Amino acid sequence: MIATNWAMRQLAGPDPLALADPEAVTPADREVLASGWRTEPSGANVLADLRAGYHGPAARSGDLTGYEAAVNGRGVADQDILAEGKARERELLVRAISYAKQALVEARELPDRDQLTAVVSLSMSGDDVPLPTAKVTYYVQRDDERPYLRDVEGYAFESMLVFDYAAATG
């Protein structure tokens, strides 16, 4: 499954996962991926390195999806991107998609991997001189919980890409 909103289709074209480039994953994100995925006793699936730095509410029954999205959510580093304008936006998008896709590929040992979902969002900061910012998160779509996202087309102020394990590894 791959879902995009209009804004993402304008940025990434018809096949956003084709933009993924393993070389675009930053060293810091490679460290996160090297720490691997783990399934907690609650059943939540988290990246171990991100879980170690998480200080929010614990997982609770009925909202494992929200917990996973909170733990696994990460802003995409852009301090080293020297390009400006649309070129900066494109480089940041490639970096975000590359990290998201690689994380799902690395989830091959998770029992819930087939429901593992990545969300890549790109929006403009609220600064006086807006800059593109990107965020990536992961969660398992569970039938017995409210969806984390409903309709990606409903996100009018950011570019949205949502894809699952099968799309990342297929």
PDB file of C-alpha atoms in Angstrom:
ATOM      1  CA  MET A   1       0.000   0.000   0.000  1.00  0.00           C
ATOM      2  CA  ILE A   2       1.203   3.456  -0.947  1.00  0.00           C
ATOM      3  CA  ALA A   3      -0.893   6.575  -0.362  1.00  0.00           C
ATOM      4  CA  THR A   4       0.044  10.159  -1.158  1.00  0.00           C
ATOM      5  CA  ASN A   5      -1.763  13.451  -1.096  1.00  0.00           C
ATOM      6  CA  TRP A   6      -1.817  15.949  -3.933  1.00  0.00           C
ATOM      7  CA  ALA A   7       1.109  17.943  -2.528  1.00  0.00           C
ATOM      8  CA  MET A   8       3.323  14.833  -2.284  1.00  0.00           C
ATOM      9  CA  ARG A   9       2.440  13.778  -5.825  1.00  0.00           C
ATOM     10  CA  GLN A  10       3.573  17.201  -7.028  1.00  0.00           C
ATOM     11  CA  LEU A  11       6.916  16.811  -5.228  1.00  0.00           C
ATOM     12  CA  ALA A  12       7.672  13.130  -5.665  1.00  0.00           C
ATOM     13  CA  GLY A  13       5.789  12.110  -8.782  1.00  0.00           C
ATOM     14  CA  PRO A  14       3.827   8.911  -9.275  1.00  0.00           C
ATOM     15  CA  ASP A  15       6.366   6.580  -7.593  1.00  0.00           C
ATOM     16  CA  PRO A  16       7.807   8.284  -4.500  1.00  0.00           C
ATOM     17  CA  LEU A  17       9.593   5.161  -3.272  1.00  0.00           C
ATOM     18  CA  ALA A  18      11.702   5.250  -6.434  1.00  0.00           C
ATOM     19  CA  LEU A  19      13.387   8.317  -4.926  1.00  0.00           C
ATOM     20  CA  ALA A  20      14.859   6.219  -2.103  1.00  0.00           C
ATOM     21  CA  ASP A  21      18.639   6.129  -2.119  1.00  0.00           C
ATOM     22  CA  PRO A  22      20.504   4.212   0.618  1.00  0.00           C
ATOM     23  CA  GLU A  23      23.325   6.763   0.362  1.00  0.00           C
ATOM     24  CA  ALA A  24      20.924   9.529   1.429  1.00  0.00           C
ATOM     25  CA  VAL A  25      20.404   7.976   4.897  1.00  0.00           C
ATOM     26  CA  THR A  26      22.432  10.011   7.387  1.00  0.00           C
ATOM     27  CA  PRO A  27      25.008   8.387   9.687  1.00  0.00           C
ATOM     28  CA  ALA A  28      22.798   9.214  12.708  1.00  0.00           C
ATOM     29  CA  ASP A  29      19.813   7.494  11.085  1.00  0.00           C
ATOM     30  CA  ARG A  30      22.000   4.515  10.186  1.00  0.00           C
ATOM     31  CA  GLU A  31      22.836   4.207  13.895  1.00  0.00           C
ATOM     32  CA  VAL A  32      19.126   4.217  14.751  1.00  0.00           C
ATOM     33  CA  LEU A  33      18.506   1.496  12.171  1.00  0.00           C
ATOM     34  CA  ALA A  34      21.494  -0.532  13.369  1.00  0.00           C
ATOM     35  CA  SER A  35      19.970  -0.695  16.855  1.00  0.00           C
ATOM     36  CA  GLY A  36      17.080  -2.586  15.263  1.00  0.00           C
ATOM     37  CA  TRP A  37      13.411  -3.041  15.976  1.00  0.00           C
ATOM     38  CA  ARG A  38      11.989  -4.622  19.097  1.00  0.00           C
ATOM     39  CA  THR A  39       8.566  -5.732  20.168  1.00  0.00           C
ATOM     40  CA  GLU A  40       7.835  -4.636  23.723  1.00  0.00           C
ATOM     41  CA  PRO A  41       5.832  -6.791  26.169  1.00  0.00           C
ATOM     42  CA  SER A  42       2.813  -4.576  25.410  1.00  0.00           C
ATOM     43  CA  GLY A  43       3.024  -5.652  21.756  1.00  0.00           C
ATOM     44  CA  ALA A  44       4.275  -2.254  20.555  1.00  0.00           C
ATOM     45  CA  ASN A  45       6.954  -2.255  17.864  1.00  0.00           C
ATOM     46  CA  VAL A  46       9.640   0.374  18.301  1.00  0.00           C
ATOM     47  CA  LEU A  47      13.091   1.232  17.051  1.00  0.00           C
ATOM     48  CA  ALA A  48      15.294   0.361  20.026  1.00  0.00           C
ATOM     49  CA  ASP A  49      17.486   3.469  19.804  1.00  0.00           C
ATOM     50  CA  LEU A  50      14.487   5.808  19.659  1.00  0.00           C
ATOM     51  CA  ARG A  51      12.805   3.979  22.542  1.00  0.00           C
ATOM     52  CA  ALA A  52      15.885   4.548  24.686  1.00  0.00           C
ATOM     53  CA  GLY A  53      15.456   8.315  24.255  1.00  0.00           C
ATOM     54  CA  TYR A  54      11.678   8.389  24.650  1.00  0.00           C
ATOM     55  CA  HIS A  55      10.311  10.014  27.816  1.00  0.00           C
ATOM     56  CA  GLY A  56       6.598  10.233  27.060  1.00  0.00           C
ATOM     57  CA  PRO A  57       3.645   8.198  28.328  1.00  0.00           C
ATOM     58  CA  ALA A  58       3.956   4.418  28.414  1.00  0.00           C
ATOM     59  CA  ALA A  59       2.157   2.121  26.011  1.00  0.00           C
ATOM     60  CA  ARG A  60      -1.418   1.441  26.980  1.00  0.00           C
ATOM     61  CA  SER A  61      -3.980  -1.005  25.774  1.00  0.00           C
ATOM     62  CA  GLY A  62      -6.145   0.404  23.020  1.00  0.00           C
ATOM     63  CA  ASP A  63      -3.538   2.904  21.822  1.00  0.00           C
ATOM     64  CA  LEU A  64      -0.406   0.980  20.871  1.00  0.00           C
ATOM     65  CA  THR A  65      -0.560   2.699  17.482  1.00  0.00           C
ATOM     66  CA  GLY A  66      -0.305   6.164  19.043  1.00  0.00           C
ATOM     67  CA  TYR A  67       2.495   5.033  21.324  1.00  0.00           C
ATOM     68  CA  GLU A  68       4.459   3.562  18.404  1.00  0.00           C
ATOM     69  CA  ALA A  69       4.026   6.748  16.374  1.00  0.00           C
ATOM     70  CA  ALA A  70       5.218   8.838  19.334  1.00  0.00           C
ATOM     71  CA  VAL A  71       8.284   6.698  20.055  1.00  0.00           C
ATOM     72  CA  ASN A  72       9.242   6.172  16.415  1.00  0.00           C
ATOM     73  CA  GLY A  73       8.638   9.755  15.277  1.00  0.00           C
ATOM     74  CA  ARG A  74      11.718  11.667  14.274  1.00  0.00           C
ATOM     75  CA  GLY A  75      12.451  14.937  12.532  1.00  0.00           C
ATOM     76  CA  VAL A  76      14.743  14.526   9.551  1.00  0.00           C
ATOM     77  CA  ALA A  77      18.103  16.258   9.996  1.00  0.00           C
ATOM     78  CA  ASP A  78      18.767  18.980   7.441  1.00  0.00           C
ATOM     79  CA  GLN A  79      21.546  21.139   8.888  1.00  0.00           C
ATOM     80  CA  ASP A  80      24.036  19.776   6.358  1.00  0.00           C
ATOM     81  CA  ILE A  81      21.845  20.400   3.300  1.00  0.00           C
ATOM     82  CA  LEU A  82      23.346  23.394   1.544  1.00  0.00           C
ATOM     83  CA  ALA A  83      20.932  23.592  -1.366  1.00  0.00           C
ATOM     84  CA  GLU A  84      18.184  26.216  -1.270  1.00  0.00           C
ATOM     85  CA  GLY A  85      14.621  26.451  -2.478  1.00  0.00           C
ATOM     86  CA  LYS A  86      13.146  23.534  -4.390  1.00  0.00           C
ATOM     87  CA  ALA A  87      16.521  21.740  -4.503  1.00  0.00           C
ATOM     88  CA  ARG A  88      16.670  21.777  -0.680  1.00  0.00           C
ATOM     89  CA  GLU A  89      13.101  20.538  -0.463  1.00  0.00           C
ATOM     90  CA  ARG A  90      13.864  17.693  -2.885  1.00  0.00           C
ATOM     91  CA  GLU A  91      17.062  16.653  -1.058  1.00  0.00           C
ATOM     92  CA  LEU A  92      15.234  16.603   2.271  1.00  0.00           C
ATOM     93  CA  LEU A  93      12.402  14.583   0.764  1.00  0.00           C
ATOM     94  CA  VAL A  94      14.814  12.011  -0.680  1.00  0.00           C
ATOM     95  CA  ARG A  95      16.523  11.734   2.712  1.00  0.00           C
ATOM     96  CA  ALA A  96      13.209  11.223   4.527  1.00  0.00           C
ATOM     97  CA  ILE A  97      11.886   8.634   2.070  1.00  0.00           C
ATOM     98  CA  SER A  98      15.215   6.794   2.080  1.00  0.00           C
ATOM     99  CA  TYR A  99      15.295   6.543   5.877  1.00  0.00           C
ATOM    100  CA  ALA A 100      11.642   5.468   6.049  1.00  0.00           C
ATOM    101  CA  LYS A 101      12.035   2.794   3.410  1.00  0.00           C
ATOM    102  CA  GLN A 102      15.228   1.409   4.955  1.00  0.00           C
ATOM    103  CA  ALA A 103      13.584   1.209   8.384  1.00  0.00           C
ATOM    104  CA  LEU A 104      10.772  -0.925   6.993  1.00  0.00           C
ATOM    105  CA  VAL A 105      13.239  -3.171   5.177  1.00  0.00           C
ATOM    106  CA  GLU A 106      15.066  -3.650   8.488  1.00  0.00           C
ATOM    107  CA  ALA A 107      11.811  -4.771  10.153  1.00  0.00           C
ATOM    108  CA  ARG A 108      11.864  -8.189   8.450  1.00  0.00           C
ATOM    109  CA  GLU A 109      12.086 -10.001  11.829  1.00  0.00           C
ATOM    110  CA  LEU A 110       9.089  -8.247  13.397  1.00  0.00           C
ATOM    111  CA  PRO A 111       6.061 -10.494  13.761  1.00  0.00           C
ATOM    112  CA  ASP A 112       3.772  -7.570  12.791  1.00  0.00           C
ATOM    113  CA  ARG A 113       5.908  -6.419   9.866  1.00  0.00           C
ATOM    114  CA  ASP A 114       3.116  -6.879   7.308  1.00  0.00           C
ATOM    115  CA  GLN A 115       1.065  -4.182   9.076  1.00  0.00           C
ATOM    116  CA  LEU A 116       4.039  -1.890   9.725  1.00  0.00           C
ATOM    117  CA  THR A 117       3.420   1.508   8.165  1.00  0.00           C
ATOM    118  CA  ALA A 118       5.694   4.486   7.538  1.00  0.00           C
ATOM    119  CA  VAL A 119       4.551   8.088   7.336  1.00  0.00           C
ATOM    120  CA  VAL A 120       6.718  10.737   5.684  1.00  0.00           C
ATOM    121  CA  SER A 121       5.566  14.332   5.939  1.00  0.00           C
ATOM    122  CA  LEU A 122       7.143  17.452   4.557  1.00  0.00           C
ATOM    123  CA  SER A 123       5.945  20.959   5.379  1.00  0.00           C
ATOM    124  CA  MET A 124       7.232  24.483   5.610  1.00  0.00           C
ATOM    125  CA  SER A 125       8.383  25.805   8.981  1.00  0.00           C
ATOM    126  CA  GLY A 126       6.565  28.715  10.570  1.00  0.00           C
ATOM    127  CA  ASP A 127       9.706  30.850  10.631  1.00  0.00           C
ATOM    128  CA  ASP A 128       9.928  34.360   9.143  1.00  0.00           C
ATOM    129  CA  VAL A 129      11.797  32.713   6.276  1.00  0.00           C
ATOM    130  CA  PRO A 130      10.066  29.333   5.952  1.00  0.00           C
ATOM    131  CA  LEU A 131      12.238  26.291   5.365  1.00  0.00           C
ATOM    132  CA  PRO A 132      11.111  22.785   4.457  1.00  0.00           C
ATOM    133  CA  THR A 133      11.000  20.390   7.397  1.00  0.00           C
ATOM    134  CA  ALA A 134      10.365  16.661   7.309  1.00  0.00           C
ATOM    135  CA  LYS A 135       9.259  14.054   9.805  1.00  0.00           C
ATOM    136  CA  VAL A 136       9.112  10.266   9.640  1.00  0.00           C
ATOM    137  CA  THR A 137       7.284   7.886  11.936  1.00  0.00           C
ATOM    138  CA  TYR A 138       6.190   4.249  12.002  1.00  0.00           C
ATOM    139  CA  TYR A 139       3.297   2.328  13.489  1.00  0.00           C
ATOM    140  CA  VAL A 140       1.417  -0.937  13.097  1.00  0.00           C
ATOM    141  CA  GLN A 141      -2.066  -0.519  11.688  1.00  0.00           C
ATOM    142  CA  ARG A 142      -4.324  -2.488  14.041  1.00  0.00           C
ATOM    143  CA  ASP A 143      -7.936  -3.378  13.252  1.00  0.00           C
ATOM    144  CA  ASP A 144      -8.993  -2.919  16.886  1.00  0.00           C
ATOM    145  CA  GLU A 145      -7.615   0.632  17.221  1.00  0.00           C
ATOM    146  CA  ARG A 146      -8.484   3.971  15.687  1.00  0.00           C
ATOM    147  CA  PRO A 147      -6.451   4.657  12.544  1.00  0.00           C
ATOM    148  CA  TYR A 148      -3.449   6.907  13.057  1.00  0.00           C
ATOM    149  CA  LEU A 149      -4.269   8.656   9.780  1.00  0.00           C
ATOM    150  CA  ARG A 150      -7.594   8.677   8.045  1.00  0.00           C
ATOM    151  CA  ASP A 151      -7.358  10.311   4.630  1.00  0.00           C
ATOM    152  CA  VAL A 152      -4.006  11.629   3.426  1.00  0.00           C
ATOM    153  CA  GLU A 153      -5.826  13.952   1.005  1.00  0.00           C
ATOM    154  CA  GLY A 154      -7.181  15.771   4.054  1.00  0.00           C
ATOM    155  CA  TYR A 155      -3.712  17.101   4.892  1.00  0.00           C
ATOM    156  CA  ALA A 156      -3.667  20.373   2.978  1.00  0.00           C
ATOM    157  CA  PHE A 157      -0.657  22.068   4.579  1.00  0.00           C
ATOM    158  CA  GLU A 158       1.912  19.314   4.206  1.00  0.00           C
ATOM    159  CA  SER A 159       3.018  16.709   1.726  1.00  0.00           C
ATOM    160  CA  MET A 160       2.142  13.212   2.940  1.00  0.00           C
ATOM    161  CA  LEU A 161       3.405   9.774   1.954  1.00  0.00           C
ATOM    162  CA  VAL A 162       2.166   6.641   3.717  1.00  0.00           C
ATOM    163  CA  PHE A 163       3.441   3.174   2.805  1.00  0.00           C
ATOM    164  CA  ASP A 164       3.680  -0.278   4.313  1.00  0.00           C
ATOM    165  CA  TYR A 165       6.248  -3.056   4.612  1.00  0.00           C
ATOM    166  CA  ALA A 166       5.121  -4.749   1.388  1.00  0.00           C
ATOM    167  CA  ALA A 167       5.603  -1.539  -0.624  1.00  0.00           C
ATOM    168  CA  ALA A 168       9.062  -0.997   0.877  1.00  0.00           C
ATOM    169  CA  THR A 169      10.262  -4.518   0.204  1.00  0.00           C
ATOM    170  CA  GLY A 170       8.370  -5.321  -2.996  1.00  0.00           C
TER     171      GLY A 170
END
